[in-house]
């Protein structure tokens, strides 16, 4: 393991104070009757045992050692641990676990990780997904509280049997393209503290990550470092007149506020340590830049950046204060994740033109590859560790054992070729988590038209997974059935050649993907009950959907909760909602000009004052399911701790009543 040579003194100095063993975690990941999975990052190779108990029994009924095969050394003082234990684990039973380490028990090292009254960390592996917490879009420096703190406080108040079966995070667990200045400075300190590896760049303004970090563009200047390209593929740029004019260069990375975009792999890894746990923040000096007089490289930060720094620092301090509860939550509830664009960069793989610009440039290809590498190590690996075979693991280990350009590029190429980011969770009903980013249906007509969120092959695989299932939970980062007026606005901007202006990503934007997806819902062998969980849009809503002209229509529910720490511009949202009500009411003739004309969509009203159906509040989604997979209750828990429900529509109540009457009239009920 190599580190930045210029940082050796800094790294050695940090060991005058002892690093905590647990840098982040443990996070409870995939759990079922066959496996239990824990992810964490430690400051030394983890030695000891995992112990699992029934209830409050004194002796464990299962224990296993942590092995070297379960750990990857990612820095001089950092080990990523993915411990998957195989056994026969009882379902729907009160369990408790602890970790005995070379420095003592986990519960002694991290006493705040316990809920009141606990001696060990308690959990239940549920056979039925009766209660799910879900959400997306967690921006650490967005003004306001972190909804994961509210989720933890809710769990703390519940008996073990009433806790969520799982926590589903459906995208934007980090904002790689929108990083606060204080966070980026903390990331730089973490790289030094843990001895995370340096890397060299090709076709970039700086030859290495360490050179960038030492420069005046380290903070609030990275938008000038990111690569650019000359766009083609829209009606304006392809005209003869425009071809004679000087080509205008545009940035590959299109986020509005990318002055602190993450670039190096070590930056992505450090970011993950900082969003899941308070432990690393305690090693960081958040006042360091101010003590240096806002000196960045050889330059002084401009006044506007100093002012922004102070604003961001206030929000980051609030975020840090809640992390002890976030750490506690994910240590108790099996947690699953999937990426969306901000885990990598805004508008990731939006169009064919974007992909060509990004992947044909060595520097942007490296940045995106680093984000995927970080996603795999800190998110994707724990969703289903068995999906990552020996060849995959060998490439990852090869890089970290001797970081160099060849092993780095080999791993990134492997990540780009990997096609199994999607996965299933064996609950009842089955949960199918979709990858809507890396297997896209490319537009064949124009380079700048939005791609379909999944290609034909991926959608066919999805359909095969659904056949003969009585009910299913589908996790789609972006809503399948969104707000029609906003989707129409996105289409207009796409026709004008500006899809990036309004984030024109929705399932209906690509005809092939939209029609194939809708045909899945109409197939006779697909489930009776579809529950679709989504995020992405920064507002929350719930729809009930039926097929037109079908007596035995499947029951489809679109449930969107977003964001965990993010909201939509309030005035703009209200305008969009009013226009949607005006133009796309259930009886509007305009519905017949949409791709979902075969669907009847009934919008649920939240149990809040007023007429708004779109709730604009940072929140965590809450979903309670009946035994047959239908929603029993749909709600959101706001960051302030308020519960807002979405009661059934009049049509849904009528359907339930008719179904009950039919069931009562059956001969076997007499």
XYZ file of C-alpha atoms in Angstrom:
670
model
C 0.000 0.000 0.000
C 1.436 3.335 -1.069
C 0.394 6.789 0.079
C 1.106 10.332 -0.993
C 4.810 10.803 -0.261
C 4.201 14.418 0.740
C 1.698 13.257 3.316
C 3.859 10.732 5.201
C 4.681 13.208 7.966
C 1.019 14.091 8.374
C 0.038 10.430 8.462
C 2.673 9.531 11.036
C 1.751 12.509 13.201
C -1.841 11.376 13.440
C -0.754 8.200 15.187
C 0.404 10.224 18.171
C -3.314 10.026 18.924
C -4.881 6.601 18.571
C -7.316 6.025 15.739
C -10.591 4.382 16.795
C -10.878 0.779 15.640
C -14.281 1.355 14.035
C -14.024 4.208 11.550
C -17.535 3.616 10.259
C -20.127 0.928 10.797
C -21.014 -1.723 11.399
C -23.801 -1.520 8.846
C -26.182 -4.469 8.725
C -26.547 -5.471 5.063
C -28.089 -8.535 3.362
C -29.725 -10.787 5.939
C -31.901 -13.845 5.390
C -32.265 -17.413 6.645
C -28.927 -18.398 5.037
C -26.613 -15.399 5.439
C -25.910 -12.436 7.658
C -23.774 -9.621 6.291
C -21.954 -6.778 8.026
C -19.977 -3.961 6.405
C -17.577 -1.659 8.217
C -14.266 0.144 7.859
C -11.665 -0.304 10.589
C -8.307 1.314 11.302
C -6.592 -2.063 11.746
C -7.168 -5.550 10.448
C -10.178 -6.834 12.358
C -9.445 -9.781 14.611
C -12.111 -11.458 16.670
C -15.541 -13.015 16.453
C -19.070 -12.252 15.407
C -21.541 -13.612 17.953
C -25.284 -14.088 17.499
C -27.687 -14.692 20.381
C -31.349 -15.623 20.767
C -33.013 -12.885 22.725
C -31.221 -12.281 26.011
C -29.578 -15.696 26.258
C -26.095 -15.546 27.773
C -24.401 -17.841 25.240
C -24.339 -17.347 21.468
C -25.980 -19.976 19.281
C -23.757 -18.897 16.363
C -20.259 -17.481 16.254
C -17.639 -17.102 13.553
C -14.206 -15.547 13.191
C -13.423 -12.560 11.030
C -11.009 -13.720 8.334
C -8.511 -12.000 6.055
C -10.609 -13.028 3.069
C -13.399 -10.780 4.341
C -11.174 -7.683 4.448
C -9.399 -5.403 1.981
C -6.700 -3.017 3.107
C -7.633 0.245 1.392
C -5.097 2.511 3.137
C -2.206 2.411 5.577
C -4.730 2.605 8.418
C -7.973 1.516 6.766
C -9.529 -1.904 6.149
C -12.863 -2.398 4.405
C -14.622 -5.365 5.990
C -17.435 -7.252 4.264
C -18.199 -10.113 6.594
C -20.803 -12.528 5.266
C -21.603 -15.387 7.618
C -23.392 -18.508 6.402
C -25.618 -20.572 8.654
C -29.201 -21.402 9.542
C -30.642 -18.242 11.030
C -34.136 -18.210 12.534
C -36.692 -15.892 10.975
C -39.164 -13.707 12.869
C -37.204 -14.281 16.065
C -35.664 -11.835 18.513
C -31.913 -11.923 17.945
C -28.960 -9.927 19.237
C -25.361 -9.626 18.088
C -22.010 -8.339 19.237
C -18.487 -8.257 17.854
C -15.533 -9.216 20.032
C -12.385 -7.539 18.709
C -8.716 -7.252 19.613
C -9.656 -4.057 21.463
C -12.759 -5.377 23.217
C -16.452 -5.717 22.468
C -18.136 -3.487 19.899
C -20.737 -2.454 22.464
C -17.981 -1.320 24.835
C -16.109 0.563 22.114
C -19.280 2.219 20.768
C -21.794 2.360 23.639
C -23.953 4.928 21.802
C -24.705 2.337 19.131
C -27.174 0.655 21.503
C -30.827 1.585 21.902
C -32.031 2.285 25.458
C -32.272 -0.939 27.450
C -30.083 -2.945 25.075
C -27.030 -4.921 26.157
C -26.313 -6.046 22.595
C -27.514 -4.901 19.176
C -30.941 -6.438 18.615
C -32.502 -7.407 15.304
C -35.130 -9.549 13.635
C -34.751 -11.181 10.229
C -38.292 -10.934 8.942
C -39.805 -13.391 6.469
C -42.419 -10.835 5.420
C -41.647 -7.269 4.396
C -44.435 -5.952 6.587
C -42.846 -2.527 7.202
C -40.257 -0.823 5.004
C -38.454 2.459 5.504
C -37.180 3.948 2.251
C -35.745 7.134 0.815
C -33.145 8.787 -1.389
C -31.292 12.058 -1.968
C -29.259 12.775 1.165
C -27.258 15.974 0.732
C -25.226 16.635 3.917
C -25.142 20.423 3.552
C -28.716 20.951 2.363
C -30.448 23.273 4.870
C -32.506 21.291 7.348
C -32.447 18.102 9.351
C -31.405 14.600 8.296
C -34.464 12.339 8.016
C -32.387 9.285 8.925
C -32.193 10.761 12.429
C -36.001 10.837 12.581
C -36.063 7.256 11.268
C -33.708 6.168 14.046
C -35.775 7.907 16.716
C -38.886 6.160 15.369
C -37.152 2.772 15.520
C -35.943 3.495 19.065
C -39.571 3.903 20.161
C -40.788 0.607 18.678
C -40.800 -2.933 20.090
C -38.390 -5.189 18.229
C -41.221 -7.038 16.460
C -42.591 -3.762 15.030
C -39.342 -2.440 13.583
C -38.874 -2.163 9.814
C -38.010 -5.353 7.975
C -35.459 -3.342 6.004
C -34.219 0.116 5.073
C -34.049 0.776 1.325
C -31.934 3.682 0.074
C -32.820 4.173 -3.570
C -30.148 6.561 -4.814
C -28.016 9.625 -4.175
C -26.631 8.310 -0.899
C -23.808 10.765 -1.576
C -23.626 13.857 -3.773
C -20.283 13.380 -5.505
C -20.953 16.383 -7.731
C -22.113 18.792 -5.034
C -19.755 18.721 -2.066
C -19.538 21.399 0.608
C -16.187 23.125 1.063
C -15.877 22.021 4.723
C -16.650 18.448 3.665
C -14.004 18.452 0.928
C -11.431 19.805 3.371
C -12.428 17.053 5.816
C -12.044 14.503 3.005
C -8.511 15.758 2.376
C -7.688 15.373 6.065
C -9.130 11.835 6.130
C -6.938 10.842 3.174
C -3.898 11.939 5.185
C -5.136 10.443 8.461
C -5.724 6.982 7.020
C -3.021 6.930 4.361
C -5.436 6.426 1.472
C -3.687 5.974 -1.896
C -2.655 8.670 -4.328
C -3.272 8.241 -8.071
C -1.968 9.658 -11.346
C -4.152 11.238 -14.045
C -4.023 11.314 -17.845
C -5.219 14.256 -19.974
C -5.836 16.307 -16.845
C -4.582 19.712 -15.645
C -2.849 17.970 -12.733
C -0.716 14.852 -12.956
C -1.939 13.367 -9.683
C -4.514 13.646 -6.934
C -1.877 14.922 -4.520
C -0.978 17.718 -6.964
C -4.630 18.749 -7.231
C -5.024 18.685 -3.449
C -2.006 20.979 -3.045
C -3.255 23.475 -5.626
C -5.345 26.643 -5.421
C -8.139 24.793 -7.272
C -8.530 22.192 -4.536
C -11.490 24.089 -3.033
C -14.193 25.819 -5.082
C -12.133 25.589 -8.266
C -12.653 22.081 -9.576
C -15.217 23.109 -12.165
C -12.222 24.594 -14.022
C -10.350 21.284 -13.746
C -13.075 18.978 -15.086
C -12.913 17.999 -18.791
C -14.867 19.660 -21.621
C -16.101 18.537 -25.053
C -17.634 19.929 -28.256
C -21.326 18.941 -28.400
C -23.051 17.556 -31.497
C -26.360 15.882 -32.144
C -28.956 18.651 -31.738
C -30.715 20.566 -34.476
C -28.840 23.801 -33.780
C -25.284 22.465 -33.604
C -25.782 20.334 -36.722
C -26.892 23.166 -39.015
C -24.495 24.279 -41.761
C -24.194 27.780 -40.322
C -23.146 26.499 -36.903
C -20.540 24.225 -38.463
C -18.719 27.268 -39.835
C -18.636 29.006 -36.460
C -16.015 28.274 -33.798
C -17.017 25.219 -31.784
C -18.234 25.981 -28.295
C -16.843 23.727 -25.613
C -19.104 22.444 -22.852
C -18.323 20.648 -19.616
C -18.753 16.878 -19.501
C -19.911 17.161 -15.896
C -23.139 19.137 -15.939
C -23.964 19.670 -12.263
C -24.823 23.284 -11.483
C -22.537 23.435 -8.461
C -19.568 21.191 -9.207
C -16.844 23.480 -7.836
C -15.931 20.733 -5.343
C -16.677 17.636 -7.465
C -15.020 14.496 -6.098
C -12.290 13.253 -8.436
C -9.903 10.750 -6.832
C -10.865 7.288 -5.586
C -9.584 8.134 -2.112
C -11.925 11.124 -2.053
C -14.927 8.917 -2.745
C -13.861 6.462 -0.035
C -13.351 9.237 2.510
C -16.752 10.715 1.628
C -18.482 7.458 2.504
C -16.718 7.325 5.865
C -18.006 10.816 6.614
C -21.681 10.249 5.724
C -22.299 7.102 7.792
C -20.509 7.695 11.080
C -19.436 10.428 13.508
C -16.197 8.624 14.370
C -14.008 10.015 11.589
C -15.372 13.538 12.012
C -13.959 13.489 15.557
C -10.475 13.178 14.033
C -10.983 16.101 11.650
C -10.366 19.782 12.357
C -13.354 21.518 10.761
C -11.770 24.899 11.562
C -8.493 24.116 9.779
C -9.052 26.334 6.751
C -10.131 29.284 8.868
C -7.031 28.870 11.044
C -4.979 29.024 7.834
C -6.650 32.309 6.910
C -8.558 30.628 4.057
C -5.283 29.988 2.268
C -5.787 27.396 -0.483
C -2.562 26.419 -2.202
C -0.789 29.649 -3.103
C -4.005 31.659 -3.247
C -6.504 33.124 -0.821
C -10.099 32.003 -1.249
C -12.284 34.755 -2.702
C -14.707 36.474 -0.333
C -17.762 34.825 -1.912
C -16.286 31.372 -1.257
C -15.390 32.303 2.314
C -18.992 33.367 2.910
C -20.311 30.178 1.314
C -17.888 28.165 3.458
C -19.381 29.649 6.628
C -22.933 28.874 5.482
C -22.027 25.310 4.538
C -20.139 24.779 7.776
C -23.256 25.572 9.818
C -25.244 22.921 7.940
C -22.425 20.383 8.121
C -22.146 20.819 11.890
C -25.852 20.033 12.186
C -25.401 17.001 9.946
C -22.500 15.722 12.066
C -24.549 16.046 15.258
C -27.064 13.500 13.957
C -24.608 10.884 12.716
C -24.471 8.968 15.993
C -28.150 8.114 15.467
C -27.644 7.307 11.790
C -24.857 4.911 12.762
C -27.195 3.304 15.302
C -30.040 2.912 12.794
C -28.046 1.124 10.087
C -26.437 -1.178 12.671
C -29.898 -2.501 13.635
C -31.914 -2.605 10.389
C -30.894 -4.650 7.304
C -29.966 -1.944 4.804
C -29.988 -2.104 1.001
C -28.827 0.499 -1.522
C -28.748 1.277 -5.231
C -27.087 4.128 -7.081
C -28.650 7.022 -8.929
C -26.842 9.790 -10.766
C -25.432 11.878 -7.892
C -23.625 8.854 -6.428
C -21.518 9.265 -9.583
C -22.307 12.646 -11.180
C -25.383 14.594 -12.278
C -27.076 13.259 -15.447
C -24.881 10.156 -15.486
C -25.504 8.314 -18.790
C -28.439 10.589 -19.664
C -27.832 10.536 -23.429
C -25.623 8.775 -25.967
C -23.859 12.069 -26.561
C -23.066 12.431 -22.873
C -21.702 8.875 -22.717
C -19.447 9.381 -25.726
C -18.090 12.638 -24.342
C -17.501 11.143 -20.893
C -15.999 7.772 -21.759
C -13.783 8.885 -24.644
C -11.896 11.288 -22.384
C -9.344 9.592 -20.121
C -9.834 11.986 -17.207
C -13.640 11.868 -17.094
C -13.554 8.097 -17.578
C -11.268 7.848 -14.539
C -13.505 10.089 -12.396
C -16.643 8.103 -13.217
C -14.737 4.853 -12.724
C -13.564 6.038 -9.312
C -17.146 6.782 -8.315
C -18.219 3.273 -9.349
C -15.255 1.781 -7.485
C -16.288 3.684 -4.359
C -19.941 2.717 -4.841
C -19.054 -0.951 -5.094
C -16.800 -0.937 -2.036
C -19.137 1.070 0.214
C -22.628 0.322 -1.144
C -22.972 -2.307 -3.844
C -20.814 -5.022 -2.274
C -23.178 -5.520 0.659
C -26.381 -5.753 -1.394
C -25.502 -9.246 -2.589
C -21.825 -10.189 -2.046
C -22.245 -13.440 -3.989
C -22.667 -11.471 -7.241
C -19.002 -10.456 -7.139
C -16.962 -13.457 -8.233
C -13.299 -14.323 -7.669
C -12.181 -12.440 -10.799
C -13.914 -9.282 -9.594
C -12.422 -9.547 -6.117
C -8.955 -10.318 -7.489
C -8.913 -7.097 -9.510
C -9.999 -5.034 -6.502
C -7.377 -6.619 -4.258
C -4.717 -6.244 -6.939
C -5.244 -2.499 -7.052
C -5.160 -1.919 -3.300
C -2.162 -4.209 -2.746
C -0.051 -2.120 -5.152
C -1.908 0.946 -6.453
C -0.707 1.882 -9.923
C -2.236 3.057 -13.177
C -2.396 -0.402 -14.777
C -4.253 -2.088 -11.905
C -6.463 0.976 -11.459
C -7.511 1.019 -15.116
C -8.036 -2.758 -15.115
C -10.463 -2.486 -12.202
C -12.317 0.433 -13.749
C -12.678 -1.400 -17.074
C -14.083 -4.378 -15.161
C -16.564 -2.116 -13.385
C -17.717 -0.658 -16.705
C -18.301 -4.154 -18.092
C -20.156 -5.365 -14.988
C -23.911 -5.854 -15.558
C -25.224 -7.156 -12.240
C -25.736 -4.088 -10.084
C -29.444 -5.010 -9.880
C -30.470 -7.611 -7.314
C -33.345 -9.343 -5.521
C -34.191 -9.522 -1.833
C -35.874 -12.766 -0.780
C -38.665 -11.305 1.291
C -42.389 -11.832 0.891
C -43.224 -10.191 -1.411
C -39.986 -10.384 -3.350
C -38.157 -7.074 -3.724
C -36.538 -6.410 -7.109
C -34.033 -3.533 -7.117
C -33.418 -2.069 -10.567
C -30.242 -0.673 -12.085
C -31.547 2.229 -14.170
C -28.119 3.720 -14.921
C -25.695 1.302 -16.580
C -27.880 -0.728 -18.992
C -29.662 2.013 -20.905
C -31.714 1.882 -24.098
C -29.903 4.324 -26.377
C -31.794 6.662 -28.659
C -31.217 5.745 -32.308
C -32.279 9.083 -33.794
C -30.395 11.828 -31.941
C -27.302 11.919 -29.756
C -28.903 14.275 -27.260
C -32.208 12.457 -26.773
C -32.570 10.856 -23.337
C -31.816 7.147 -23.251
C -34.343 4.680 -21.889
C -33.676 3.910 -18.232
C -33.285 0.184 -19.026
C -32.616 -1.537 -22.342
C -34.720 -4.289 -23.889
C -32.544 -7.098 -22.530
C -32.620 -5.721 -18.973
C -36.394 -5.249 -19.131
C -36.817 -8.799 -20.433
C -34.763 -10.127 -17.518
C -36.938 -8.100 -15.180
C -40.094 -9.599 -16.667
C -38.732 -13.135 -16.289
C -38.038 -12.470 -12.608
C -41.654 -11.353 -12.112
C -43.457 -14.220 -13.826
C -45.661 -16.279 -11.472
C -44.901 -14.032 -8.493
C -48.192 -13.139 -6.743
C -46.826 -9.777 -5.616
C -43.621 -7.813 -5.987
C -41.889 -4.710 -4.672
C -39.997 -2.908 -7.444
C -37.363 -0.366 -6.435
C -36.887 2.118 -9.267
C -34.714 5.117 -8.326
C -36.807 7.361 -10.604
C -40.615 7.044 -10.427
C -42.120 4.889 -13.166
C -45.302 6.968 -13.005
C -44.344 10.569 -12.353
C -45.982 13.991 -12.480
C -47.148 14.245 -16.083
C -46.755 18.007 -16.477
C -43.138 17.847 -15.321
C -42.489 14.968 -17.734
C -44.041 17.049 -20.536
C -41.817 19.994 -19.628
C -38.823 17.670 -19.802
C -39.907 16.510 -23.269
C -40.217 20.093 -24.519
C -36.702 20.906 -23.342
C -35.413 17.752 -25.037
C -37.009 18.817 -28.336
C -35.200 22.133 -27.971
C -31.932 20.254 -27.610
C -31.577 21.050 -23.893
C -32.320 17.800 -22.001
C -29.729 18.586 -19.342
C -31.487 21.806 -18.328
C -34.418 20.106 -16.577
C -32.969 16.670 -15.769
C -35.060 14.958 -18.461
C -34.944 11.506 -16.925
C -38.172 9.590 -16.654
C -39.395 6.218 -17.789
C -41.672 7.703 -20.460
C -38.945 9.755 -22.173
C -37.866 6.865 -24.437
C -40.623 5.184 -26.522
C -39.033 1.738 -26.652
C -38.317 1.513 -22.936
C -41.698 3.023 -22.021
C -43.735 0.656 -24.204
C -41.765 -2.412 -23.129
C -42.195 -1.497 -19.479
C -45.930 -0.886 -19.819
C -46.330 -4.219 -21.604
C -44.866 -5.921 -18.532
C -47.695 -4.552 -16.412
C -50.278 -5.819 -18.905
C -48.812 -9.333 -19.200
C -51.192 -11.964 -17.828
C -48.485 -13.897 -15.950
C -47.032 -10.974 -14.037
C -47.978 -10.213 -10.415
C -51.391 -9.202 -9.155
C -49.873 -6.552 -6.902
C -47.037 -4.223 -7.956
C -45.641 -1.855 -5.349
C -43.133 0.582 -6.880
C -40.801 2.406 -4.483
C -38.969 5.445 -5.871
C -37.172 8.643 -4.923
C -35.028 11.054 -6.992
C -37.492 13.919 -7.531
C -37.222 15.727 -4.144
C -40.957 15.608 -3.389
C -43.267 12.819 -2.215
C -46.516 11.397 -3.599
C -48.523 8.188 -3.976
C -50.573 6.958 -6.954
C -52.938 4.012 -7.436
C -52.860 2.702 -11.014
C -55.246 0.422 -12.906
C -55.314 -0.792 -16.500
C -58.095 0.576 -18.668
C -60.479 -1.912 -20.302
C -59.343 -4.812 -18.075
C -61.628 -6.429 -15.520
C -58.781 -8.218 -13.791
C -56.267 -5.420 -13.780
C -53.177 -5.806 -11.623
C -53.059 -3.377 -8.725
C -50.137 -0.999 -9.188
C -48.963 1.455 -6.554
C -46.370 4.165 -7.211
C -44.904 5.342 -3.894
C -42.309 8.108 -4.003
C -40.467 9.516 -0.975
C -37.761 12.099 -1.591
C -35.443 13.384 -0.347
C -33.891 12.268 2.915
C -32.106 15.632 3.160
C -33.285 17.605 0.142
C -36.416 19.310 -1.211
C -37.748 20.830 -4.447
C -38.001 24.620 -5.012
C -41.365 25.314 -3.353
C -42.799 27.944 -5.718
C -41.837 25.993 -8.832
C -43.362 22.794 -7.436
C -46.692 24.504 -6.746
C -46.811 25.900 -10.290
C -46.073 22.454 -11.738
C -48.698 20.826 -9.544
C -51.385 23.351 -10.520
C -50.594 22.850 -14.192
C -50.698 19.080 -13.761
C -54.135 19.292 -12.128
C -55.359 21.577 -14.901
C -54.015 19.632 -17.870
C -53.887 16.009 -16.718
C -56.877 15.361 -14.476
C -58.225 11.763 -14.705
C -60.827 12.779 -17.329
C -58.607 15.097 -19.369
C -58.449 14.246 -23.101
C -54.727 15.077 -23.000
C -54.136 11.750 -21.243
C -54.861 9.992 -24.540
C -51.784 11.623 -26.061
C -49.446 10.141 -23.437
C -47.650 6.803 -23.488
C -49.566 5.664 -20.422
C -53.006 6.146 -21.998
C -53.742 2.501 -21.200
C -53.494 3.343 -17.502
C -55.931 4.995 -15.105
C -53.971 6.904 -12.472
C -55.604 7.954 -9.213
C -53.596 10.370 -7.087
C -53.712 10.012 -3.322
C -54.238 13.103 -1.186
C -51.945 13.436 1.854
C -53.701 13.890 5.194
C -52.456 17.462 5.512
C -54.352 20.770 5.201
C -54.747 22.180 1.700
C -55.145 20.656 -1.733
C -51.547 19.799 -2.594
C -50.833 16.186 -3.508
C -47.069 16.668 -3.722
C -45.438 16.917 -0.294
C -42.288 19.028 -0.287
C -40.396 18.039 2.841
C -37.235 16.143 3.711
C -38.490 12.750 4.800
C -38.123 9.002 5.006
C -40.822 6.895 3.371
C -42.805 4.398 5.419
C -44.722 1.520 3.881
C -46.741 -1.148 5.680
C -47.797 -4.163 3.582
C -50.538 -6.741 4.047
C -49.776 -10.450 3.777
C -50.838 -10.465 0.110
C -48.444 -7.631 -0.762
C -50.937 -4.761 -0.982
C -50.185 -1.563 0.925
C -51.895 -1.357 4.272
C -50.596 2.151 4.963
C -48.479 4.607 2.979
C -46.806 7.484 4.807
C -43.735 9.637 5.113
C -41.903 10.580 8.295
C -40.550 14.098 7.940
C -37.158 15.163 9.242
C -39.069 17.039 11.962
C -40.692 13.786 13.119
C -44.175 14.431 11.670
C -46.024 11.501 10.110
C -47.965 12.328 6.930
C -50.191 9.604 5.521
C -51.525 9.034 2.006
C -54.950 7.409 2.588
C -56.518 5.253 -0.148
C -58.418 7.018 -2.914
C -62.172 6.635 -3.277
C -61.588 4.261 -6.192
C -59.183 2.149 -4.132
C -61.686 1.869 -1.273
C -64.380 0.825 -3.751
C -62.107 -1.826 -5.248
C -61.322 -3.236 -1.812
C -65.014 -3.317 -0.940
C -65.914 -5.160 -4.148
C -63.064 -7.621 -3.632
C -64.302 -8.298 -0.102
C -67.848 -8.919 -1.323
C -66.610 -11.366 -3.971
C -64.533 -13.225 -1.402
C -67.496 -13.467 0.976
C -69.738 -14.809 -1.814
C -67.451 -17.710 -2.694
C -68.917 -21.156 -1.916
C -65.963 -22.137 0.270
C -66.878 -19.279 2.646
C -70.313 -20.777 3.436
